[in-house]
Coordinates of C-alpha atoms and ligand atoms in Angstrom, one line a residue:
X135 CA 60.3 53.6 139.0
X136 CA 59.1 50.4 140.1
X137 CA 58.0 48.1 136.9
X138 CA 56.2 44.6 137.1
X139 CA 57.4 42.3 134.2
X140 CA 54.9 39.5 133.1
X141 CA 56.5 36.4 131.8
X142 CA 55.1 32.8 131.1
X143 CA 56.1 31.1 128.2
X144 CA 59.0 30.7 126.3
X145 CA 58.8 33.8 123.6
X146 CA 58.3 35.8 126.2
X147 CA 62.0 35.0 128.4
X148 CA 63.2 35.6 125.0
X149 CA 62.1 39.0 124.7
X150 CA 62.6 39.7 128.8
X151 CA 65.9 39.1 128.8
X152 CA 66.6 41.7 126.5
X153 CA 64.7 44.4 128.2
X154 CA 65.5 43.2 132.2
X155 CA 69.5 43.3 130.5
X156 CA 68.8 47.5 129.4
X157 CA 66.5 47.7 132.7
X158 CA 69.6 46.9 135.1
X159 CA 71.7 49.5 133.1
X160 CA 69.3 52.2 134.7
X161 CA 69.7 52.2 138.4
X162 CA 66.8 54.4 138.9
X163 CA 64.4 51.3 137.5
X164 CA 63.4 48.8 139.7
X165 CA 62.1 45.6 137.8
X166 CA 60.0 43.2 139.9
X167 CA 59.8 39.5 137.6
X168 CA 56.9 37.7 137.9
X169 CA 56.8 34.2 136.2
X170 CA 53.5 33.4 135.7
X171 CA 54.0 29.1 135.2
X172 CA 52.5 28.9 131.8
X173 CA 55.7 27.0 130.8
X174 CA 57.5 24.9 133.6
X175 CA 59.4 22.2 131.9
X176 CA 63.3 23.0 132.8
X177 CA 63.5 23.0 128.8
X178 CA 60.6 25.5 128.1
X179 CA 61.9 27.9 130.9
X180 CA 64.5 27.0 133.3
X181 CA 67.9 26.8 130.5
X182 CA 66.5 30.4 129.2
X183 CA 66.9 32.2 132.7
X184 CA 70.3 30.4 132.8
X185 CA 71.3 30.9 129.5
X186 CA 70.0 34.2 128.9
X187 CA 71.3 35.5 132.4
X188 CA 67.6 36.8 133.3
X189 CA 67.3 37.2 137.0
X190 CA 65.7 34.9 139.1
X191 CA 61.8 35.9 139.2
X192 CA 60.9 37.6 142.0
X193 CA 57.2 35.3 142.2
X194 CA 56.5 32.3 140.4
X195 CA 53.0 32.1 140.4
X196 CA 53.0 28.2 139.4
X197 CA 49.8 28.1 137.4
X198 CA 50.6 25.7 134.8
X199 CA 48.9 23.7 132.4
X200 CA 45.1 23.9 131.9
X201 CA 42.2 25.1 129.8
X202 CA 42.6 28.7 129.0
X203 CA 39.2 29.9 131.1
X204 CA 40.8 27.9 133.9
X205 CA 44.6 29.3 133.7
X206 CA 44.1 32.8 132.5
X207 CA 41.5 33.0 135.4
X208 CA 44.2 32.0 138.2
X209 CA 47.0 33.5 136.3
X210 CA 44.6 36.9 136.9
X211 CA 43.9 36.0 140.8
X212 CA 47.5 35.4 141.7
X213 CA 48.7 38.9 139.6
X214 CA 46.2 41.0 141.4
X215 CA 47.7 39.7 144.6
X216 CA 51.2 40.7 144.0
X217 CA 50.4 43.6 142.7
X218 CA 48.4 44.7 145.3
X219 CA 52.0 43.7 147.5
X220 CA 54.0 45.1 145.0
X221 CA 52.6 48.6 143.5
X222 CA 54.6 49.0 140.8
X223 CA 54.2 52.2 138.9
X224 CA 54.2 50.3 135.1
X225 CA 53.3 47.0 134.2
X226 CA 55.3 45.6 131.4
X227 CA 53.7 42.6 129.3
X228 CA 55.2 40.9 125.9
X229 CA 53.2 39.1 123.0
X230 CA 50.4 37.2 123.0
X231 CA 50.0 34.5 125.9
X232 CA 47.3 33.9 128.5
X233 CA 49.7 35.6 131.0
X234 CA 50.5 38.3 128.5
X235 CA 45.9 39.3 128.6
X236 CA 46.5 38.3 132.3
X237 CA 49.0 40.4 133.5
X238 CA 47.2 43.6 131.3
X239 CA 43.5 42.5 132.7
X240 CA 45.2 42.4 136.0
X241 CA 47.0 45.6 136.1
X242 CA 44.0 47.9 134.3
X243 CA 41.7 46.7 136.8
X244 CA 44.1 48.2 139.3
X245 CA 44.7 51.6 137.5
X246 CA 48.3 50.1 137.5
X247 CA 49.6 52.2 133.9
X248 CA 50.2 48.9 131.9
X249 CA 52.5 48.7 128.5
X250 CA 52.2 45.8 125.9
X251 CA 55.4 44.8 123.7
X252 CA 54.8 43.6 120.4
X253 CA 51.8 45.1 120.0
X254 CA 49.7 45.6 116.7
X255 CA 50.2 42.0 115.5
X256 CA 47.0 40.3 113.7
X257 CA 46.5 37.0 111.6
X258 CA 42.4 38.3 111.4
X259 CA 41.8 34.5 112.7
X260 CA 40.1 34.6 116.3
X261 CA 40.1 31.5 115.7
X262 CA 43.5 31.5 117.4
X263 CA 43.8 32.0 121.3
X264 CA 46.8 34.3 120.7
X265 CA 44.5 36.9 118.2
X266 CA 42.2 37.6 121.3
X267 CA 45.1 37.6 123.5
X268 CA 47.0 40.3 121.4
X269 CA 43.2 42.5 120.6
X270 CA 42.3 42.0 124.3
X271 CA 45.7 43.4 125.7
X272 CA 46.6 46.4 123.1
X273 CA 43.0 47.7 124.0
X274 CA 43.0 47.7 127.5
X275 CA 47.3 48.4 127.9
X276 CA 48.2 52.8 128.0
X277 CA 51.3 52.3 125.9
X278 CA 51.6 50.0 123.2
X279 CA 54.9 49.4 121.5
X280 CA 55.1 47.9 118.0
X281 CA 57.4 46.1 116.7
X282 CA 56.6 47.3 112.5
X283 CA 55.2 50.1 110.8
X284 CA 52.7 47.4 109.5
X285 CA 52.0 47.0 113.5
X286 CA 52.0 50.7 113.8
X287 CA 49.4 50.9 111.2
X288 CA 46.6 48.5 112.2
X289 CA 46.8 49.7 115.8
X290 CA 45.9 53.3 114.2
X291 CA 43.0 51.9 112.5
X292 CA 41.9 50.0 116.0
X293 CA 41.9 54.1 117.2
X294 CA 44.7 53.5 119.0
X295 CA 47.3 55.6 117.5
X296 CA 47.6 58.1 120.4
X297 CA 49.5 55.7 122.7
X298 CA 51.3 53.4 119.8
X299 CA 55.2 54.2 119.5
X300 CA 57.5 52.6 116.8
X301 CA 60.3 50.9 119.0
X302 CA 61.4 48.1 116.5
X303 CA 61.4 44.4 117.1
X304 CA 62.7 43.1 120.5
X305 CA 63.7 39.9 119.2
X306 CA 65.8 41.8 116.7
X307 CA 67.9 42.9 119.5
X308 CA 68.2 39.4 121.1
X309 CA 69.5 37.6 118.2
X310 CA 72.0 40.4 117.6
X311 CA 73.0 40.4 121.2
X312 CA 72.9 36.1 122.0
X313 CA 73.8 35.2 118.1
X314 CA 77.7 37.1 119.1
X315 CA 77.8 34.6 122.1
X316 CA 76.9 31.2 120.3
X317 CA 79.6 28.7 120.4
X318 CA 80.2 24.8 119.1
X319 CA 79.8 24.2 122.7
X320 CA 76.0 25.3 121.5
X321 CA 75.9 22.5 119.1
X322 CA 73.5 19.8 119.9
X323 CA 74.4 16.0 119.4
X324 CA 72.4 15.8 116.3
X325 CA 74.4 17.4 114.3
X326 CA 77.2 15.1 114.6
X327 CA 75.6 12.9 112.0
X328 CA 74.5 15.3 110.0
X329 CA 75.8 17.4 107.2
X330 CA 72.7 19.7 105.3
X331 CA 69.3 19.6 107.3
X332 CA 65.8 21.9 107.6
X333 CA 65.0 23.1 110.8
X334 CA 61.6 23.1 111.6
X335 CA 59.0 23.2 114.6
X336 CA 55.5 22.6 115.0
X337 CA 53.2 23.4 118.0
X338 CA 50.2 25.7 117.1
X339 CA 47.2 24.4 118.2
X340 CA 45.5 24.6 114.3
X341 CA 48.0 21.8 114.2
X342 CA 48.0 20.0 116.8
X343 CA 44.4 20.2 117.2
X344 CA 43.4 18.7 114.3
X345 CA 44.9 15.1 113.5
X346 CA 45.0 15.6 109.5
X347 CA 47.2 18.7 109.6
X348 CA 50.3 17.3 111.7
X349 CA 49.8 14.2 109.7
X350 CA 50.3 16.0 106.0
X351 CA 53.2 18.1 108.4
X352 CA 54.9 14.9 109.0
X353 CA 54.1 13.0 105.6
X354 CA 55.9 16.2 104.1
X355 CA 59.0 16.1 106.2
X356 CA 59.2 12.2 105.7
X357 CA 59.8 13.2 102.0
X358 CA 61.8 16.1 102.3
X359 CA 65.2 16.1 100.3
X360 CA 67.3 16.6 103.7
X361 CA 66.5 15.4 107.2
X362 CA 64.5 17.3 109.0
X363 CA 65.6 18.3 112.9
X364 CA 62.4 19.2 115.1
X365 CA 62.9 20.0 118.6
X366 CA 59.6 18.6 119.8
X367 CA 57.4 21.0 121.9
X368 CA 55.5 19.5 124.6
X369 CA 52.3 19.6 123.4
X370 CA 53.0 18.2 120.0
X371 CA 55.2 15.5 121.5
X372 CA 52.1 14.1 123.2
X373 CA 50.7 13.6 119.6
X374 CA 53.6 10.9 118.0
X375 CA 52.1 7.9 118.8
X376 CA 49.0 8.8 116.5
X377 CA 51.2 10.1 113.4
X378 CA 53.0 8.1 111.3
X379 CA 56.3 9.9 109.9
X380 CA 60.1 8.3 109.2
X381 CA 63.6 8.5 110.6
X382 CA 63.9 11.3 107.8
X383 CA 62.4 13.7 110.9
X384 CA 65.1 13.8 113.9
X385 CA 63.0 14.3 116.6
X386 CA 64.5 16.1 119.5
X387 CA 64.1 18.0 122.7
X388 CA 63.3 21.5 123.0
X389 CA 66.9 23.0 123.3
X390 CA 68.1 26.6 125.0
X391 CA 68.0 29.4 122.5
X392 CA 71.7 29.6 122.0
X393 CA 71.4 25.7 121.0
X394 CA 68.3 27.2 118.8
X395 CA 70.8 29.8 117.2
X396 CA 73.0 27.3 116.8
X397 CA 70.6 25.2 114.3
X398 CA 69.2 27.8 112.8
X399 CA 72.7 29.2 111.8
X400 CA 73.7 25.9 110.3
X401 CA 70.1 24.8 108.5
X402 CA 69.2 25.2 105.2
X403 CA 66.0 26.4 105.5
X404 CA 63.2 26.3 108.4
X405 CA 59.7 24.8 108.5
X406 CA 57.7 26.4 111.3
X407 CA 54.1 27.2 112.5
X408 CA 56.0 29.8 115.1
X409 CA 55.9 33.2 115.0
X410 CA 59.1 34.0 116.4
X411 CA 61.0 31.5 114.5
X412 CA 59.4 32.9 111.2
X413 CA 61.5 35.8 111.7
X414 CA 64.3 34.6 113.4
X415 CA 64.6 32.6 109.8
X416 CA 64.3 36.3 107.9
X417 CA 67.2 38.0 110.7
X418 CA 69.3 34.7 109.9
X419 CA 69.2 34.9 106.1
X420 CA 67.1 31.8 106.2
X421 CA 64.1 30.9 103.8
X422 CA 61.2 29.8 105.8
X423 CA 57.6 27.5 105.1
X424 CA 55.4 28.8 107.5
X425 CA 52.7 25.6 108.1
X426 CA 50.1 28.3 108.9
X427 CA 47.0 29.3 107.3
X428 CA 48.1 33.2 107.6
X429 CA 51.1 34.9 109.4
X430 CA 51.1 38.4 111.4
X431 CA 55.0 38.9 110.2
X432 CA 53.6 40.3 106.3
X433 CA 57.2 41.7 105.9
X434 CA 58.7 38.2 105.6
X435 CA 56.7 37.3 102.6
X436 CA 58.5 39.9 100.2
X437 CA 60.8 38.5 97.7
X438 CA 60.8 34.7 98.3
X439 CA 61.9 34.8 102.0
X440 CA 58.4 33.0 103.7
X441 CA 55.4 31.0 102.5
X442 CA 52.5 30.3 103.5
X443 CA 51.7 26.9 102.9
X444 CA 49.3 25.5 105.5
X445 CA 49.3 22.3 106.2
X446 CA 49.2 20.9 102.4
X447 CA 52.3 18.6 101.8
X448 CA 52.2 19.3 98.2
X449 CA 52.9 23.0 99.1
X450 CA 55.3 22.3 101.2
X451 CA 57.6 20.1 98.9
X452 CA 56.6 22.4 96.5
X453 CA 57.9 25.9 98.1
X454 CA 61.0 24.5 99.7
X455 CA 62.6 23.9 96.0
X456 CA 62.3 27.8 95.6
X457 CA 65.9 29.2 95.8
X458 CA 65.8 33.1 94.3
X459 CA 65.8 35.4 97.0
X460 CA 65.2 38.9 97.0
X461 CA 66.5 41.8 99.2
X462 CA 65.1 41.7 102.6
X463 CA 63.9 45.1 104.2
X464 CA 65.0 46.8 107.7
X465 CA 61.2 46.6 109.0
X466 CA 62.5 45.3 112.5
X467 CA 64.4 48.4 113.3
X468 CA 67.7 49.0 114.4
X469 CA 68.5 46.2 116.9
X470 CA 67.7 49.2 120.0
X471 CA 64.1 48.3 120.3
X472 CA 64.3 47.6 124.2
X473 CA 66.0 51.0 125.2
X474 CA 63.5 52.7 123.1
X475 CA 60.3 50.6 125.1
X476 CA 62.6 51.8 128.5
X477 CA 62.5 55.4 127.3
X478 CA 58.9 55.3 126.1
X479 CA 58.0 54.4 129.7
X480 CA 60.6 56.7 131.3
X481 CA 59.2 59.6 128.9
X482 CA 55.5 59.3 130.3
X483 CA 57.3 61.0 133.6
X484 CA 58.3 64.2 132.3
Ligands
UDP742 N1 63.3 28.0 120.6 C1 63.9 27.6 121.3 N2 64.0 26.4 121.3 C2 63.3 25.4 121.0 C3 62.2 26.0 120.0 C4 62.3 27.1 119.8 O1 64.6 28.7 122.1 O2 63.8 24.1 121.1 C5 62.7 29.5 120.4 C6 63.0 30.3 118.8 O3 64.2 30.4 118.3 C7 62.5 31.6 119.4 C8 61.3 31.1 120.2 O4 62.0 29.9 120.8 O5 63.0 32.5 119.8 C9 60.3 30.8 119.4 O6 59.1 30.2 120.5 P1 57.5 29.3 120.1 O7 57.8 28.9 119.1 O8 57.0 28.6 121.7 O9 56.5 30.4 120.0 P2 55.8 31.6 119.0 O10 56.9 32.4 118.6 O11 55.1 30.7 118.2 O12 55.0 32.8 120.1

């Protein structure tokens, strides 16, 4: 069987690394890796291939940054060309980026069966580009792998139960595997001078496209009772000149996944608008403050593990003080999501 995997953005490299490892253990599957080039900076792309030992992409479509329409359109055109040439049996897409929807759409139009990993996530906020990408990808794919039972239920509500399978979350698989290989050599230099700190990331368009929201967030970070280590996303870096903040915020370049796991493990708490980091905080026993108006990962909200605070400075400063954490659920599976996904695809051959 030949599987074409479409990736393009940081969180997809982390998910694909785990799937690719399982694929390589199957001598009867050949994987063709197609990188759309959506993320192209060395520290947003190359470092993940190197650290996570993802094979070199067979194709790099070098689409790069552009408006949504232009970027998705160029991906669609270039992915179609590769699929026509490679004629895979399945196309595999991940998550909720423009690379996801372009990959699924190119495949379905060529009548190539398509599986969507991390299906069934909904924020119910249609202004998020990711929400549109998820809905579209789920509804045009042939097989949907849901990370949680909640995602399964949402897919069923949309009439997609027949093609949905519960796999658990590949990011949980990833963290279990890679946290074992994190060592002192992955300690970022910023920690040499810090004892206790919060770990933060901010890059969602709902914050970066709204200068006042970003300012509230940076003002809150400036007043927190511990320094805030902030690996800065390129989209947010462009905006820093227009924001007021003080040196309680330690801005660093984006780090590799293993450095990120080191930062996470030693942090006091996490503040983020990332989908992936909310879950990783949960997996690693860290309380999280989510700088968004809603979350798709509602399981993390139980027992004070995660608070939705939007860009409200007072709420950020208030919720960071909450410490009475309760039990965590095992909603994200058993750490073998990747095997379940590959077996789910192989089962279709029978
Ligand atoms: N991440 C990383 N280095 C960084 C910041 C984030 O490796 O400097 C990882 C993070 O641990 C998580 C993933 O990137 O696994 C999240 O990606 P991102 O926040 O870009 O996307 P989202 O999760 O919001 O889709």
